[in-house]
XYZ file of C-alpha atoms in Angstrom:
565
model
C 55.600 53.327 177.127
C 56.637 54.940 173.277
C 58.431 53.681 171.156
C 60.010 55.129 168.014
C 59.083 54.514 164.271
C 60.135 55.050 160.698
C 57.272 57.129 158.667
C 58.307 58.863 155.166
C 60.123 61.786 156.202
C 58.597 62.606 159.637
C 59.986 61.025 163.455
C 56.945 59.068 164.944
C 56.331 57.682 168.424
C 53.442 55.431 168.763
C 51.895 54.806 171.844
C 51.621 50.809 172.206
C 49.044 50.960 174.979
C 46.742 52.257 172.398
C 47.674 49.667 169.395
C 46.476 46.461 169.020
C 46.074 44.097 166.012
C 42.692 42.939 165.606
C 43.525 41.157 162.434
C 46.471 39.357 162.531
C 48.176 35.394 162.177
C 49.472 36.598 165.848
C 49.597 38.530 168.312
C 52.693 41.098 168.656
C 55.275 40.040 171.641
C 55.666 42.399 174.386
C 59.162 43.619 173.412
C 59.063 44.050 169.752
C 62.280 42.900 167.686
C 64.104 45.668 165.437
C 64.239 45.944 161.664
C 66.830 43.243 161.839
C 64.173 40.752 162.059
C 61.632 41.939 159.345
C 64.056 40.142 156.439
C 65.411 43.411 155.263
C 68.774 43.717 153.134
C 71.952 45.371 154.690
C 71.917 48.386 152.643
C 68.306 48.935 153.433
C 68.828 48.606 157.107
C 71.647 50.996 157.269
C 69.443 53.810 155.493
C 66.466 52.924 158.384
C 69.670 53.486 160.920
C 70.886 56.767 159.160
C 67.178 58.199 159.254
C 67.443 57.434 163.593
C 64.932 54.885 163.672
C 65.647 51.380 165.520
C 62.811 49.819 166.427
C 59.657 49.770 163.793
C 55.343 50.327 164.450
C 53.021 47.392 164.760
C 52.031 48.170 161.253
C 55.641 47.974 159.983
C 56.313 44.969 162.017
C 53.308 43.218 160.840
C 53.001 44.415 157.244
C 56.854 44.442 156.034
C 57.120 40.671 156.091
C 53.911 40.043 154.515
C 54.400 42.211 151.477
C 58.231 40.819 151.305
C 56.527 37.373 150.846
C 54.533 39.271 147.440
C 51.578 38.698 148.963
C 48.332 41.584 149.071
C 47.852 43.852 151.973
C 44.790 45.472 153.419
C 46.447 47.846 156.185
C 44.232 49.858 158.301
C 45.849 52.497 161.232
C 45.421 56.170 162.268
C 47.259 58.328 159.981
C 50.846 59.216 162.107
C 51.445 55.379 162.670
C 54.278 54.844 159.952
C 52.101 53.667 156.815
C 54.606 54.929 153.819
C 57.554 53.075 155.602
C 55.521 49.656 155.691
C 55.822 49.997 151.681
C 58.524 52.189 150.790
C 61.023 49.624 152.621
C 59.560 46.308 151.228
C 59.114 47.888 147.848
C 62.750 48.957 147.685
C 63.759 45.326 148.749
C 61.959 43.694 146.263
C 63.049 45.846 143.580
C 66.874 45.982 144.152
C 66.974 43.287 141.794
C 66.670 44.256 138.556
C 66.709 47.136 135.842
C 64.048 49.806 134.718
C 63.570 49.944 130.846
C 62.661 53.383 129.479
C 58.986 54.329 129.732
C 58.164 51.012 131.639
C 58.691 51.845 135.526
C 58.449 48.577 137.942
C 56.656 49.604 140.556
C 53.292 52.628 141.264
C 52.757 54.351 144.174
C 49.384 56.201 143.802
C 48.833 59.208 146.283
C 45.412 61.986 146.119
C 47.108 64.803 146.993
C 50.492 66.419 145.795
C 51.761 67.041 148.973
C 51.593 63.524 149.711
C 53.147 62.552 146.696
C 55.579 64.527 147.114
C 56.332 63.631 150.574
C 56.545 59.712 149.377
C 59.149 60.789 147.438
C 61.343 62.325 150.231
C 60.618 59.271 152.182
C 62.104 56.775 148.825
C 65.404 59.238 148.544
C 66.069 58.984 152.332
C 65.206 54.713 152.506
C 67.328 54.326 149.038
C 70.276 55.807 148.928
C 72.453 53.403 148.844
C 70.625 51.431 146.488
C 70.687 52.311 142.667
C 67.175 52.477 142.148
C 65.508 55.434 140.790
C 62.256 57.554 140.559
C 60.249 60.171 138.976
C 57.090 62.413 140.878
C 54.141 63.075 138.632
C 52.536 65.896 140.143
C 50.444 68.651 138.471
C 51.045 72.057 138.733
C 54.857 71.381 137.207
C 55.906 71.242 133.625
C 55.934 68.253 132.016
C 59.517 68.584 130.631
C 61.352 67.409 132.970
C 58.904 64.508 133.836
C 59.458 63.295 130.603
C 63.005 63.312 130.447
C 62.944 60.842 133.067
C 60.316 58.725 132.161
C 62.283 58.340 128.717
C 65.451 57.982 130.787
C 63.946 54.996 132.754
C 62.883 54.767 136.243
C 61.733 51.952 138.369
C 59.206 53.879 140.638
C 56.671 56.452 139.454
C 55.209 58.232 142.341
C 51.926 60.239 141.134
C 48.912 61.371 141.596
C 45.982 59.682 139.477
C 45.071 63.027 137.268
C 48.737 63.471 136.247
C 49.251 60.111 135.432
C 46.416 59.696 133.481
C 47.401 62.386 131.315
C 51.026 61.323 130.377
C 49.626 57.690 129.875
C 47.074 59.288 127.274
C 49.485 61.150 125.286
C 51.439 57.547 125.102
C 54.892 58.807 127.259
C 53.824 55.706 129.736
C 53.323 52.272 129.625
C 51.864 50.367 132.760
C 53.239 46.786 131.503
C 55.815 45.905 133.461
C 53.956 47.073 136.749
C 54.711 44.280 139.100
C 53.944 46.434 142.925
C 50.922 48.801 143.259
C 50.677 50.774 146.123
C 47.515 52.626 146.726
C 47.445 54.899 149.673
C 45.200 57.077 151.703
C 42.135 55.133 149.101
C 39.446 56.735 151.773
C 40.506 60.358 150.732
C 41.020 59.309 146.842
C 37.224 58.286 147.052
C 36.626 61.924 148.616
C 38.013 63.549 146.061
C 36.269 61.987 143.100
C 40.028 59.702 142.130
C 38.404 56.356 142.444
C 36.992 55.869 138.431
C 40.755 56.773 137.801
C 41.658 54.365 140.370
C 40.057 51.717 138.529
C 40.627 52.913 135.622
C 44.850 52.168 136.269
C 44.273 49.093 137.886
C 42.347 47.228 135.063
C 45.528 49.000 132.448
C 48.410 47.082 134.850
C 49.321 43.159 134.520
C 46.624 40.831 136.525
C 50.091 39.516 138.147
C 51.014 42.079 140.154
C 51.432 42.767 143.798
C 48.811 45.180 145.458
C 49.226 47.395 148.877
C 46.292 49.134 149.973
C 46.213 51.213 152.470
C 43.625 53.465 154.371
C 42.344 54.743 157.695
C 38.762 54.009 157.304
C 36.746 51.585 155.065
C 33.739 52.684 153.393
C 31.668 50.358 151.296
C 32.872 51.555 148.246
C 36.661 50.996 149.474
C 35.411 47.518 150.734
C 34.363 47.149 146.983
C 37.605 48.191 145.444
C 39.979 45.959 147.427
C 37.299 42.658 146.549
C 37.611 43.486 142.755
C 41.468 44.669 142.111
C 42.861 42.578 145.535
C 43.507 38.625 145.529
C 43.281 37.110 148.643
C 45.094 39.621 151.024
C 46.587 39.790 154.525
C 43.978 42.674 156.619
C 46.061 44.484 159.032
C 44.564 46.442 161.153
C 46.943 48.083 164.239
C 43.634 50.451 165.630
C 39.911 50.369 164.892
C 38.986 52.093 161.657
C 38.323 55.686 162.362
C 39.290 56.344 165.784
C 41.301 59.477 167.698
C 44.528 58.392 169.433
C 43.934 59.187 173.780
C 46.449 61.676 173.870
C 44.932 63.950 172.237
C 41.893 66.466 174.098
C 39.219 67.415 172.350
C 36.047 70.166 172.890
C 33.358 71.604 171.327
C 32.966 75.181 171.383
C 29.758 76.361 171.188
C 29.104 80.065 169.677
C 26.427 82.230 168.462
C 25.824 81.566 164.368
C 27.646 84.662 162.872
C 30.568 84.717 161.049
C 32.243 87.408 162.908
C 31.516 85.892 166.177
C 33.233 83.095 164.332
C 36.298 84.592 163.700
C 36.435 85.838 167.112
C 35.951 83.124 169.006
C 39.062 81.674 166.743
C 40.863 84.791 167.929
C 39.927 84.066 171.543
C 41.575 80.190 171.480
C 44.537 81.481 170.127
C 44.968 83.241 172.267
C 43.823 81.537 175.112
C 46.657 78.637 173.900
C 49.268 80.879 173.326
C 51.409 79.343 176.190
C 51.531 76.098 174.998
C 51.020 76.666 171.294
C 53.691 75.590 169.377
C 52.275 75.915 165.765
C 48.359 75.222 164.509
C 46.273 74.480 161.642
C 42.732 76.148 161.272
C 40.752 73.496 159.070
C 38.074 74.823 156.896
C 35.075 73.489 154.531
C 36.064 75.691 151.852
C 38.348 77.482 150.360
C 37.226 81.028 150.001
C 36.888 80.901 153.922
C 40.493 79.894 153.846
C 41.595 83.007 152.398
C 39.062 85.076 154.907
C 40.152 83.283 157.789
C 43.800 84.043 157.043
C 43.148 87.352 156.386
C 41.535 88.426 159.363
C 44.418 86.379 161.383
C 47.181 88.529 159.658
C 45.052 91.653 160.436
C 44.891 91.157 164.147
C 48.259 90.665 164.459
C 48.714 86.666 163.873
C 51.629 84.863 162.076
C 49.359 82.962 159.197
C 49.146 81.611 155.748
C 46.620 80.231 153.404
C 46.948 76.864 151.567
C 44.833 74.848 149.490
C 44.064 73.433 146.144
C 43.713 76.774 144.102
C 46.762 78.022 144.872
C 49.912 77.811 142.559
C 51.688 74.584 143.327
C 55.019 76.619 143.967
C 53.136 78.748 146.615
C 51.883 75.793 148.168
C 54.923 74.303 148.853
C 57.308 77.046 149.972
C 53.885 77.748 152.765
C 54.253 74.076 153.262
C 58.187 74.301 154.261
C 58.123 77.434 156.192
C 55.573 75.646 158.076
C 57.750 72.355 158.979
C 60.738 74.808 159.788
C 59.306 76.929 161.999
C 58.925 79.649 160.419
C 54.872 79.958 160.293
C 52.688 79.788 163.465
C 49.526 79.048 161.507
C 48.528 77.768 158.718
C 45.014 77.828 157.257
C 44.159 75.242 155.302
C 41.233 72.708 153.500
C 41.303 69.335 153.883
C 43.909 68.938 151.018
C 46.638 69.459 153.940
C 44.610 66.665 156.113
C 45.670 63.574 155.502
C 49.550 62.596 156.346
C 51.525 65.437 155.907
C 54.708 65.658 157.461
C 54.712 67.919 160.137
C 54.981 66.283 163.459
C 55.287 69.370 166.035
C 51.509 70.929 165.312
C 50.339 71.422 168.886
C 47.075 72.860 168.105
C 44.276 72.137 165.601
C 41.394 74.736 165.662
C 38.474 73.127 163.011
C 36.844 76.427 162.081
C 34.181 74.506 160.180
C 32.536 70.960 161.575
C 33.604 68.934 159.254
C 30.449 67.235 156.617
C 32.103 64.000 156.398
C 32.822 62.369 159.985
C 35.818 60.404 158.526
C 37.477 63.502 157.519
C 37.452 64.673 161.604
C 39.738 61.578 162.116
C 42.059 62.858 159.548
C 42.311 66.178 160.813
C 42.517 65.789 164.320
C 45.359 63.426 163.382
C 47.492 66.199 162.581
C 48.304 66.870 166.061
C 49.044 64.108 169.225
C 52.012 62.598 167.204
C 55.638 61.334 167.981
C 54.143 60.601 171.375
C 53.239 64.483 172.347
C 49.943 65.607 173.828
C 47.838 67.620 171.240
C 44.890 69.613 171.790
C 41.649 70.461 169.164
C 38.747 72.945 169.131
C 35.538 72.714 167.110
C 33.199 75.804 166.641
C 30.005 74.643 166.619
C 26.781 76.474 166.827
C 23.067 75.467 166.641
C 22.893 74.296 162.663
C 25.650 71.793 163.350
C 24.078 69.513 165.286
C 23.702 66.477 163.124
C 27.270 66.492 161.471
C 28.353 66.510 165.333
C 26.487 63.286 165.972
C 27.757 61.176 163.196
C 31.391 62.270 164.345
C 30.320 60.947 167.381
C 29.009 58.349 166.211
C 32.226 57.148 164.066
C 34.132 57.966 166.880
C 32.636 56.248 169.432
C 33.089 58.836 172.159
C 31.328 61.707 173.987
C 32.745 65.312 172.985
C 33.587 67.651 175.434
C 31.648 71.232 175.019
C 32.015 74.625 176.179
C 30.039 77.417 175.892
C 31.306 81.043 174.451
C 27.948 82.649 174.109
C 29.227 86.221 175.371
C 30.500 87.461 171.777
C 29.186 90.493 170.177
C 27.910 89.895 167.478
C 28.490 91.789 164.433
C 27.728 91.991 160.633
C 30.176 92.372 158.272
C 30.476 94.857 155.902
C 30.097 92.140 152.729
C 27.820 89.648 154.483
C 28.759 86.322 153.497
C 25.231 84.628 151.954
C 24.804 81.188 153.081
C 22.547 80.499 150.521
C 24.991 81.260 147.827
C 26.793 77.949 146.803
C 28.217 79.197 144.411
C 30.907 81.267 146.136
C 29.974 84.470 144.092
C 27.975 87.672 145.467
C 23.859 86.974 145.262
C 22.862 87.703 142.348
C 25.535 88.207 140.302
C 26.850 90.927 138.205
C 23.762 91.614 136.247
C 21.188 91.372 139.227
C 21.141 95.320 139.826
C 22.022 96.579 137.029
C 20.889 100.270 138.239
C 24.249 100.666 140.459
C 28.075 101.131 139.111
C 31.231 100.141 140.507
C 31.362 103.055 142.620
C 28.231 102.571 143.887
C 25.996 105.177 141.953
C 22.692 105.066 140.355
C 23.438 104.303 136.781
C 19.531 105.483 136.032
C 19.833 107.908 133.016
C 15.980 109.249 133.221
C 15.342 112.466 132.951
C 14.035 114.395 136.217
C 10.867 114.432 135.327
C 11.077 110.426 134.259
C 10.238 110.794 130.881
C 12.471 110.924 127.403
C 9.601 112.342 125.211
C 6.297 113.358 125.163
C 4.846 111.190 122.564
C 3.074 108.537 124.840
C 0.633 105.702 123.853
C -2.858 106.016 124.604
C -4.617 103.658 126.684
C -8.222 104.360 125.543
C -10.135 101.715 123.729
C -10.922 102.653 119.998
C -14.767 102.598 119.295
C -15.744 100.695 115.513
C -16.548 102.819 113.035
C -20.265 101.946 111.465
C -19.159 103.755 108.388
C -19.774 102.200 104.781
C -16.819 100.666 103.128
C -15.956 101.743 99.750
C -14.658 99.933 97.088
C -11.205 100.974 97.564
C -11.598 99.823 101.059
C -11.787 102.401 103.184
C -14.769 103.742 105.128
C -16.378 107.364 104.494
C -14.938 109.027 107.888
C -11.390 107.814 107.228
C -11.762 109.272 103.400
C -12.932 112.645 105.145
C -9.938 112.993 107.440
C -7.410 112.652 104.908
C -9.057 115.123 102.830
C -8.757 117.183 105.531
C -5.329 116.816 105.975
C -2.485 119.136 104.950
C -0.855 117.484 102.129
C 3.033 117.570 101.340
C 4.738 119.417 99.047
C 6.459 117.165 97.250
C 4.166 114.923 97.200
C 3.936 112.083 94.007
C 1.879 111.676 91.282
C -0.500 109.108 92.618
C -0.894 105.811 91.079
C -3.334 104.253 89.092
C -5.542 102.114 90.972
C -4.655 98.610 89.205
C -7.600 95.844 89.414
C -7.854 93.618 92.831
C -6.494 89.868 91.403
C -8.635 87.242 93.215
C -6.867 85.908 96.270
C -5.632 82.137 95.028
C -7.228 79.225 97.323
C -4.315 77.876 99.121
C -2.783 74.079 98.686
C -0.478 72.105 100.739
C 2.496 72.583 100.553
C 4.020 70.638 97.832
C 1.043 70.709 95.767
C 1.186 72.294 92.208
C -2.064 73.292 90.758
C -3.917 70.925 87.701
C -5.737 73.344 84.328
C -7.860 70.763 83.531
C -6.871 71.063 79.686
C -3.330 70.580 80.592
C -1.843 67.496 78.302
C -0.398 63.956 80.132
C 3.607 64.532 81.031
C 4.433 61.236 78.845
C 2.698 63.359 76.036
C 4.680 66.453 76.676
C 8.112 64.786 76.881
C 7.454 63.623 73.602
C 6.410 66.184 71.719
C 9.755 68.339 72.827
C 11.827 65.649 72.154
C 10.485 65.763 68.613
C 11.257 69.316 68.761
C 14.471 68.928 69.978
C 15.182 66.708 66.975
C 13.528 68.771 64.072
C 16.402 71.791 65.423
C 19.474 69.497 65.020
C 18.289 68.223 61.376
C 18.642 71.637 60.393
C 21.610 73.232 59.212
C 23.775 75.522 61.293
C 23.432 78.672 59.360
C 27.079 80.244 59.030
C 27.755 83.890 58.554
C 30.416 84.074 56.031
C 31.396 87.315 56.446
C 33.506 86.193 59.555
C 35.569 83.629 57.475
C 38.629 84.320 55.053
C 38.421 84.635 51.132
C 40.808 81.677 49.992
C 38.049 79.324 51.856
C 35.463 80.623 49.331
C 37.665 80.436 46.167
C 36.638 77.705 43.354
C 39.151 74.131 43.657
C 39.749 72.431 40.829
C 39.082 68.895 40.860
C 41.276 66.562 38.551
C 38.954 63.915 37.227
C 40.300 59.974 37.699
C 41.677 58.169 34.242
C 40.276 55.542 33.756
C 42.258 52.451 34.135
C 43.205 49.950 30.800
């Protein structure tokens, strides 16, 4: 009933009971031939042998002789059915002929996450080793050095993600000329994560010649949009309908009270209720701060678990990543950044502590476990607010959920409620909100006991209007009483005399300069001080001669001219 298949870096089994080609010249024989048959070189074929693989998926079988004719590919399947071998092995066919030039790679493969990337690039070292091609990972969260030193060097396959590419194309290390194979994969979570303007963005900078594989495992309308603009004329393979759960795999719906203890809980409680046939998990959650809670309170109660996702330090990430594939971690936490093709083909459990917002992204995660042919089991906590994000996943995947009910748990409020209503992922309020408490808790109020600082305080009582005359220095009779009556300083200044009002000057725009009206015409003016101007240079510069030396002043004899005979 299984049957084994080549995927980058990971041993898959796909059930053929549950995959059909809906889209295809023909229909697959019964007994399927080996790799032999898909027009694959020797050397390639004794690397596919090496790895332990002898017989390939539908969507090898079907998509490695398409793309070996240079033709465009549309392939559709459930993630776990041996995508990255349908291109890595054509790709390194195609490209066995010829030489890389420095800064001008042959061939893209264009991944979302870095773990995928990364993975891609196991899956080329294992497929071409005893070829001579080579290639360099972009990834972020690495230096740059070393990236460059092989992109000067020359390589014929650049394996990145679209953010790191991007930026070594801007700062000119790159050039996307010579492109002749693009491989985009996993498109569906690219358009999740915001990489599709990038997307385009690469495809309009490569040669209109070239040779495009797209891949995904569903198709939204704005994938559907992509693949009519950038694709021409391609083969659509499709091994499974687009966003569907493989059979093997049983899944429920656990329905709890809406508290986030009770949440964590009622994790606690499947984990342990799975614990004899629980070979390692992933808890899925919505977002990352719950990640880190989540683990937390797992490591507390005594559980063998790790945090990963996208704000973590990319060297962090990937030592979690391999003590998860070798055993050594029971559970790892993650966001959906580890839910889409990773290789790890032994997860028995996946527990989504969060329904997922996006139905598509429930196919990817539930993906994780049922592969290389072994049963797989998932949980959901769900409680009432969930209702409609359960429907569309039921909806996408056209089947009825199992539930079950674990409405007995205590329910209890943390210490640091979480507040739903903050989307921001900070405390309400912020750190300015109550500004009357410390760190430590204390009133920070610096009033006095009583509440006051002083005793001088404004009265409230209206002022009645004085009827008093006004004098002609401008203040009424009363107010001239009180200050007669009060205690003057000693040191008090000679007063002032009282200088005479000057009528207040009727305001103009602004701009406007005020007209006398015997005030002469401006041609008239410029005149007469240009005559003035010239009268004062006519006149001589008087010289003070007491400044100057005597010889100047002493009398020169002049010899008269003879006159000439």
């Amino acid at each position: 009933m299984t049957i084994s298949g080549a995927e980058a870096g990971l041993d898959e089994v796909i059930d053929t009971v549950q995959t059909s080609a809906t889209e295809t010249p023909a229909n697959p024989p019964a007994a399927q031939p080996g790799f032999e048959a898909l027009g694959l070189s020797p050397d390639v074929l004794k690397a596919v042998t090496d790895s332990g693989y002898t017989t390939p998926t539908p969507i090898q079988a079907q998509t490695i002789p398409i793309a070996l004719q240079g033709r465009d590919v549309i392939g559709i399947a459930q993630t776990g059915t041996g995508k990255t071998a349908s291109f890595t092995l054509p790709m390194i066919e195609m490209l066995s002929k010829g030489r890389a030039k420095a800064r001008m790679p042959r061939a893209l493969v264009l991944e979302p996450t870095r773990e995928l990337a990364d993975q891609v690039s196991e899956s080329f070292n294992k497929y071409s080793k005893y070829s001579k091609l080579t290639h360099a990972l972009l990834i972020g969260g690495t230096a740059m050095d070393e990236q460059i030193k092989k992109l000067d060097r020359g390589v014929d396959v650049l394996i990145a993600t679209p953010g790191r590419l991007m930026d070594h194309f801007g700062r000119g290390r790159i050039l996307l000329s010579q492109v002749n194979i693009l491989v985009i994969d996993e498109a569906d979570r690219m358009l999740d994560m915001g990489f599709i303007p990038d997307v385009e963005e690469i495809c309009r900078k490569l040669p209109f010649t070239r040779q495009t594989l797209f891949y995904s495992a569903t198709m939204p309308p704005e994938i559907q949009r992509l693949t009519d603009q950038f694709l021409h004329n391609p083969m659509r393979i499709e091994v499974s309908r687009p966003a569907t759960t493989a059979a093997n795999i049983v899944q429920q719906i656990v329905e709890i009270p809406a508290n986030d203890w009770a949440k964590r809980e009622a994790l606690r409680r499947l984990i342990r209720e799975a614990e004899p046939t629980l070979n390692n998990a992933i808890v899925f959650c919505n977002r990352k701060r719950d990640v880190d809670v989540v683990a937390k309170s797992l490591v507390k109660h005594g559980f063998d678990a790790a945090p990963i996702h996208g704000d973590l330090d990319q060297s962090l990430r990937t030592r979690t990543l391999d003590r998860f594939r070798a055993g050594e971690l029971k559970i790892l936490v993650a966001s959906d950044v580890a839910a889409r093709g990773l290789d790890v083909p032994a997860v028995s459990h996946v527990f989504n502590f969060d329904v997922p917002i996006h139905a598509d992204d429930y196919v990817h995660r539930v993906g994780r476990t049922g592969r290389a042919g072994r049963s797989g089991a998932t949980f959901m906590l769900a409680n009432h607010r969930d209702g409609k994000y359960i429907e569309a996943i039921e909806k996408v995947t056209g089947q009825k959920l199992d539930r079950r009910e674990m409405m007995d748990i205590e329910v209890r409020e943390d210490a640091r409620p979480r507040r739903d209503g903050d989307r921001k992922g900070g405390r309400e309020g912020g750190r300015g909100r109550d500004s009357k408490r410390g760190r430590d808790g204390k009133s920070r109020d610096r009033r006095p006991p009583d509440g006051k600082f002083h005793e001088h305080v404004a009265s409230m009582e209206p002022v009645a209007v004085s009827d008093a005359p006004v004098r002609s220095d401008g203040l009424t009779e009363a107010r001239t009483d009180v200050q007669a009556q009060a205690p003057q300083p000693q040191d008090q200044r000679a007063p002032r005399p009282d200088k005479p009002r000057q009528p207040r000057q009727e305001q103009r725009p602004r701009g406007e300069q005020p007209r006398p009206e015997n005030r002469e015409p401006r041609d008239k003016r410029e005149r007469g001080s240009q005559r003035h101007h010239n009268e004062q240079a006519a006149k001589p510069e008087a010289v003070d001669k007491s400044q100057l030396p005597a010889f100047l002043f002493r009398p020169v004899p002049v010899k008269k001219p003879e006159p000439q005979e």
